[in-house]
Short mmCIF file of C-alpha atoms in Angstrom, two decimals:
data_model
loop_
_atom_site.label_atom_id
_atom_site.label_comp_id
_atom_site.label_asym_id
_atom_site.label_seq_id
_atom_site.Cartn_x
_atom_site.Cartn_y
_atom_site.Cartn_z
CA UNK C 1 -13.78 -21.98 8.56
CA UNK C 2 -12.42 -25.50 7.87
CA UNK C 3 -10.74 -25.68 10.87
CA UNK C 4 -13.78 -24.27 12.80
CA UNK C 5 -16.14 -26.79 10.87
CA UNK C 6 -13.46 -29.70 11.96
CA UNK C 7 -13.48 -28.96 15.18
CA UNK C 8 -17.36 -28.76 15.78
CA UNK C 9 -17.41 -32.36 13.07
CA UNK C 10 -15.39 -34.16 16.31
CA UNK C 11 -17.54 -32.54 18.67
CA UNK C 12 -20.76 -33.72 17.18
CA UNK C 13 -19.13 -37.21 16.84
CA UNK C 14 -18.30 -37.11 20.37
CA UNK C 15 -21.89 -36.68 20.91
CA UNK C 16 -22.74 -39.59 18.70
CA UNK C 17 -20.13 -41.88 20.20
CA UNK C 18 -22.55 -41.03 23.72
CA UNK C 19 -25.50 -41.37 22.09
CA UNK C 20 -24.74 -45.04 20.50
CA UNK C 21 -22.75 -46.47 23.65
CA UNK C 22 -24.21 -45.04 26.93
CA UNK C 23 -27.59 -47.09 27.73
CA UNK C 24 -29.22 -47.25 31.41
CA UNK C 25 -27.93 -49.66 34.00
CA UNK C 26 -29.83 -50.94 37.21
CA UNK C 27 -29.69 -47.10 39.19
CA UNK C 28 -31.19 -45.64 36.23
CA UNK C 29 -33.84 -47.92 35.84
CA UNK C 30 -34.81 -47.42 39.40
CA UNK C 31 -34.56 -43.45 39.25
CA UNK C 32 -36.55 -43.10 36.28
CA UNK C 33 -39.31 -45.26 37.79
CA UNK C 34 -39.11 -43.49 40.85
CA UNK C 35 -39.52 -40.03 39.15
CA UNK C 36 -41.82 -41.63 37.09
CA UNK C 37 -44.17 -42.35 40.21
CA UNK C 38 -43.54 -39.19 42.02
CA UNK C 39 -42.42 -36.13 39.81
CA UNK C 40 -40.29 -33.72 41.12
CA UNK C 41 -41.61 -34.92 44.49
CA UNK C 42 -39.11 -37.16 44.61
CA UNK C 43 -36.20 -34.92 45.46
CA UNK C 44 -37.56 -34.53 49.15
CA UNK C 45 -37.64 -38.33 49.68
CA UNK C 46 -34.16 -38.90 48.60
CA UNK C 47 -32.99 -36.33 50.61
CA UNK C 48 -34.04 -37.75 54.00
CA UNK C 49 -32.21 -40.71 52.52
CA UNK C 50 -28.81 -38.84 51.66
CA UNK C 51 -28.83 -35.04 52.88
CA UNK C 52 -25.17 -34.71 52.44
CA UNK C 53 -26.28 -34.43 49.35
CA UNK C 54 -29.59 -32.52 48.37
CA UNK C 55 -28.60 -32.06 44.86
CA UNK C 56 -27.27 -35.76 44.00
CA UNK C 57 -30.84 -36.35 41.97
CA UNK C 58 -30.12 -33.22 39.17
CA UNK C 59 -28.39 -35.28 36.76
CA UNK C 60 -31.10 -38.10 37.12
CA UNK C 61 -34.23 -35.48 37.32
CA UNK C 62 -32.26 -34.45 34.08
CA UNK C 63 -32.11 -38.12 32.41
CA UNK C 64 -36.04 -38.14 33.21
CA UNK C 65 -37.02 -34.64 31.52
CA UNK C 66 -35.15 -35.12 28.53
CA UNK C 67 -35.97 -38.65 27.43
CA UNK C 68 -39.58 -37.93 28.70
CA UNK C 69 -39.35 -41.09 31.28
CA UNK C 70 -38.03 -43.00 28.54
CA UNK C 71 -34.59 -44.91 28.66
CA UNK C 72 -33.15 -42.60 25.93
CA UNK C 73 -33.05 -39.89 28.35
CA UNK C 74 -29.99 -41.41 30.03
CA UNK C 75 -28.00 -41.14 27.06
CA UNK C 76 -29.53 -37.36 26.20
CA UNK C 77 -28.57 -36.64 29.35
CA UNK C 78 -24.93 -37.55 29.33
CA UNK C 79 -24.48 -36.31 25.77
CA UNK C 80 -26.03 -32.20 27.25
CA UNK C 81 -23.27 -32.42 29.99
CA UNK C 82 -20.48 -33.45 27.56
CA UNK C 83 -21.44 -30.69 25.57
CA UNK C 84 -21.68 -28.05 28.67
CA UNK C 85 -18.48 -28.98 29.48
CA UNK C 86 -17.26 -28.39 26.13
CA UNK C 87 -18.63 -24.70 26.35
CA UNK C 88 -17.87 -24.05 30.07
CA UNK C 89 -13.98 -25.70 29.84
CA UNK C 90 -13.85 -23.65 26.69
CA UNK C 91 -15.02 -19.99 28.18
CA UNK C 92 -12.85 -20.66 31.39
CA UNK C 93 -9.46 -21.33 29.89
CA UNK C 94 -9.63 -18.46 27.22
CA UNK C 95 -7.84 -15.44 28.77
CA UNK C 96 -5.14 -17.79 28.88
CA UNK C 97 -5.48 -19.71 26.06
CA UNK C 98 -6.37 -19.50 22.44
CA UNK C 99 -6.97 -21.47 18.88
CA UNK C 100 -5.88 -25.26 19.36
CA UNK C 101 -4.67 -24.96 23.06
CA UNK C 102 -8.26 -23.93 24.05
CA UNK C 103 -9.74 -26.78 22.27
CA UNK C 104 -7.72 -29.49 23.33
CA UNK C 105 -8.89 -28.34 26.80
CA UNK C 106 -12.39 -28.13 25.90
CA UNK C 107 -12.66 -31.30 23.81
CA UNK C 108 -11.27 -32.98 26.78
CA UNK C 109 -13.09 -32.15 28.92
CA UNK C 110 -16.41 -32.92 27.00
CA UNK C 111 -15.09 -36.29 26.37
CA UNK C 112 -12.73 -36.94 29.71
CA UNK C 113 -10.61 -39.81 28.22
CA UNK C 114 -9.40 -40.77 30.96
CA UNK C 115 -12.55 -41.64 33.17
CA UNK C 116 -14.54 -44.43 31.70
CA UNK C 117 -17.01 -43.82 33.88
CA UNK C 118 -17.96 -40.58 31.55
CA UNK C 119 -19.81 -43.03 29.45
CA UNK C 120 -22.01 -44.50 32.12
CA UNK C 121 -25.34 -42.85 32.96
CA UNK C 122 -25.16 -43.92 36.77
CA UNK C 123 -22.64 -41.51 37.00
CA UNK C 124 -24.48 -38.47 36.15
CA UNK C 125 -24.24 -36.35 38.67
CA UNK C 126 -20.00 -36.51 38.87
CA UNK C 127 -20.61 -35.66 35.53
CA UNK C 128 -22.68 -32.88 36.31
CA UNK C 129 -20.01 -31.52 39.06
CA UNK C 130 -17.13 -31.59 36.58
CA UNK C 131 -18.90 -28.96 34.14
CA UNK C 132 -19.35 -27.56 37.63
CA UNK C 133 -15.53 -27.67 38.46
CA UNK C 134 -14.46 -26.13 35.06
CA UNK C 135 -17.02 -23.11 35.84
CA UNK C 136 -15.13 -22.62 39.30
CA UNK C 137 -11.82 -22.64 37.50
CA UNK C 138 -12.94 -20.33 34.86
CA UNK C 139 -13.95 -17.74 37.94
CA UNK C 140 -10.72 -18.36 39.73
CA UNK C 141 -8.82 -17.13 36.37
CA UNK C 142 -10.74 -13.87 35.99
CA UNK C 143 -10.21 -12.93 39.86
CA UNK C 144 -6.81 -13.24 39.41
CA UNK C 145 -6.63 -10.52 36.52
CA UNK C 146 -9.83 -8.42 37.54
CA UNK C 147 -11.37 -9.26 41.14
CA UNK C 148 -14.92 -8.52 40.89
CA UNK C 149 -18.15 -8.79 43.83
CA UNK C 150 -19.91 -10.45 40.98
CA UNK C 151 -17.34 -13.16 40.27
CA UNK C 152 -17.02 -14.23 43.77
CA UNK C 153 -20.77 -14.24 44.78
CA UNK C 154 -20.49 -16.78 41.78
CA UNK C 155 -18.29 -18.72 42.80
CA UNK C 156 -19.76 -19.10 46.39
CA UNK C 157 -22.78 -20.20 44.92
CA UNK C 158 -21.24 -22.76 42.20
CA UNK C 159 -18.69 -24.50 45.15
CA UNK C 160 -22.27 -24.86 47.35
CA UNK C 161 -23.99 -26.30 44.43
CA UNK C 162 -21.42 -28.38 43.48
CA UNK C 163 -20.60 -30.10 47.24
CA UNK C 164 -24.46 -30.38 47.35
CA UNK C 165 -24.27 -32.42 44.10
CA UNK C 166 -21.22 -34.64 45.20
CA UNK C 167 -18.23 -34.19 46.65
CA UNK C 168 -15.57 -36.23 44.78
CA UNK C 169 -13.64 -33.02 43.57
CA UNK C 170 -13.38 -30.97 47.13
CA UNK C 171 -10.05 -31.64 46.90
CA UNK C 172 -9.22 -30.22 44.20
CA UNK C 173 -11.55 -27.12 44.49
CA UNK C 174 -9.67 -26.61 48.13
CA UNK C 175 -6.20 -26.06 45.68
CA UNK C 176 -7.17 -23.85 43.40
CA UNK C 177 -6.05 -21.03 45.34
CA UNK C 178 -2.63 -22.11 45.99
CA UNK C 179 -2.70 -23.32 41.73
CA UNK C 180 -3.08 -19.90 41.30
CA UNK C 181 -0.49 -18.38 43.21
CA UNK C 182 2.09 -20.88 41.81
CA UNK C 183 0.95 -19.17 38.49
CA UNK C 184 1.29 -15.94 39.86
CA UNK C 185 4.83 -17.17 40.43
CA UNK C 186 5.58 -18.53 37.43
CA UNK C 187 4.87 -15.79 35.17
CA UNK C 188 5.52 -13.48 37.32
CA UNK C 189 8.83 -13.75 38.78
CA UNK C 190 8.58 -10.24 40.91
CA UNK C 191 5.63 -11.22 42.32
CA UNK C 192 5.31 -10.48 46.25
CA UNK C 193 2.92 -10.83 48.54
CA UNK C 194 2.02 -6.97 49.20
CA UNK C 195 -1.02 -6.08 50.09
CA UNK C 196 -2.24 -5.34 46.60
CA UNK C 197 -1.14 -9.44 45.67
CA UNK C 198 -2.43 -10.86 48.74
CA UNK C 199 -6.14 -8.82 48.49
CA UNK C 200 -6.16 -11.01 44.95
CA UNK C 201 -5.18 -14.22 46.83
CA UNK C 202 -7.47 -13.41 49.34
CA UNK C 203 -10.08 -12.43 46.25
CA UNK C 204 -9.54 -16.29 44.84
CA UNK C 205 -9.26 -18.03 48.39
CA UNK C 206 -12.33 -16.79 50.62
CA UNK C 207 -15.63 -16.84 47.85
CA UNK C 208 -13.98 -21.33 47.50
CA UNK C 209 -14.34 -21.31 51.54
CA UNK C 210 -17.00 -19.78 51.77
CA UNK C 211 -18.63 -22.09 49.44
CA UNK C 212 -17.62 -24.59 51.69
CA UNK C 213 -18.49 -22.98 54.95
CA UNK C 214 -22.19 -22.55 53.83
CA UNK C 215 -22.12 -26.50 52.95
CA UNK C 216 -21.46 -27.36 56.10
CA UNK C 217 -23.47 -24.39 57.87
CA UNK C 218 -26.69 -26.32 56.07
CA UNK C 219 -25.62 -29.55 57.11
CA UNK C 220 -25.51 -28.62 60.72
CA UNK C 221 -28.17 -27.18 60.75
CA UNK C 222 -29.67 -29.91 59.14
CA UNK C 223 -28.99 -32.10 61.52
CA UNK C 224 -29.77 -29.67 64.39
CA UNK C 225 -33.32 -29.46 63.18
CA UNK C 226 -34.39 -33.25 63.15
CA UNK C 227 -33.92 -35.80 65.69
CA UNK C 228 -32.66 -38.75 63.13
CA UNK C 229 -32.52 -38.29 59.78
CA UNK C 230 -32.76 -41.21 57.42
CA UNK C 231 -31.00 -44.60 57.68
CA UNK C 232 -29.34 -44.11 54.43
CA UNK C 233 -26.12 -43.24 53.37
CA UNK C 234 -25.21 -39.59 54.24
CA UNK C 235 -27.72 -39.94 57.04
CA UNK C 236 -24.83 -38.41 60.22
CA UNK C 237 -22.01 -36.04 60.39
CA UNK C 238 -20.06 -39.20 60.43
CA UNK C 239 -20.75 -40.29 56.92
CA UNK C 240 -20.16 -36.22 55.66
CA UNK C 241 -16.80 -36.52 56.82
CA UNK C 242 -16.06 -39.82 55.26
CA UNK C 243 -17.54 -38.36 51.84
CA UNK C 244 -15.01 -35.17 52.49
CA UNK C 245 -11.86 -37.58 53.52
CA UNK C 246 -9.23 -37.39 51.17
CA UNK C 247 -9.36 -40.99 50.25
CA UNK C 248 -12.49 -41.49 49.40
CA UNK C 249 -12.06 -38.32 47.22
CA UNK C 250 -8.98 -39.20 45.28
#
């Protein structure tokens, strides 16, 4: 119990630290006004601006709802995701880990000590796609022990959501797979590549491309179905692939 109340003590400071030291900067004065004058409305205009990503405006729609248009909302916000990826590190690592392992993953991941820009509201939505992240990697464990329909339709839909939110950690969703077969090595010395071992590879590999393949199927057909899309950044196939080019991502 003292441990457990310890624990959730630097977790809730964590959350105060946020709530003190994050305050908006220029974007999220302009966002916030913006929602403020159009509602939810606002998504479809921003997206003719930057359809590579149609999802980029959840953290800020987010900042809006919780501070009620107010500027306190930015620092809600940011303090929620901390939290979530508390909760979601926390559930993904634990068939492998347990008791202070797990939380040193989760509390670091809440707090990601090594990105200052975790403290920033402008960065919301790479915020947003790291809680996203540690929900693919949780997935990508439990395939690996029990492949289930259920578990990959989930992670389709959470590698689309994410590259429709930004695209920063393709990357590293793209090695996962091979992550987990260096595992598979690892504690498994035996292991082979038989068919039972490569239908769980193939279990962790195809739901991550698939993810990506339906990114890039709405993208195309995005820009199939409109003559020009907006001047803005993300506005041609050109700028997708700079967004997706390894060094922009790393």
């Amino acid at each position: 119990i003292v441990l457990m109340t310890w624990k959730s003590g630097l977790l809730a400071v964590l959350v105060g630290l946020i709530l003190w030291a994050t305050y908006p900067l220029l974007e999220e004065w302009g966002t916030l006004q913006a929602f403020q004058a159009h509602g939810i409305a606002y998504f479809w205009n921003f997206i003719q601006v930057m359809p590579a990503r149609p999802l980029v405006l959840v953290g800020f729609f987010l900042q809006w709802v919780l501070g009620n248009g107010e500027l306190m909302g930015v620092a809600f916000a940011t303090a929620v995701l901390a939290v979530a990826r508390y909760i979601v590190a926390r559930w993904a690592v634990s068939p492998l880990l347990s008791g202070h392992a797990r939380w040193v993953v989760a509390i670091s991941a809440a707090s990601l000590p090594l990105w200052p820009a975790a403290w920033y509201g402008r960065w919301i939505s790479a915020q947003l796609t790291a809680a996203l992240f540690f929900l693919v990697v949780g997935l990508t464990i439990r395939q690996i022990d029990r492949p289930s329909r259920f578990i990959a339709m989930g992670t389709v839909l959470t590698v689309f959501v994410l590259l429709c939110v930004y695209q920063a950690l393709a990357a590293l969703l793209l090695v996962l797979p091979l992550i987990a077969v260096l595992w598979l090595l690892s504690t498994s010395p035996e292991f082979a590549l038989n068919e039972p071992n490569r239908q769980r590879i193939q279990w962790i590999g195809l739901p991550i491309l698939l993810g990506f393949g339906f990114y890039f199927a709405y993208f195309i057909i995005l820009l199939l179905s409109t003559d020009r899309l907006g001047g803005g950044e993300g506005s041609t196939l050109d700028v997708l692939t700079r967004q997706l080019s390894v060094p922009l991502i790393l």
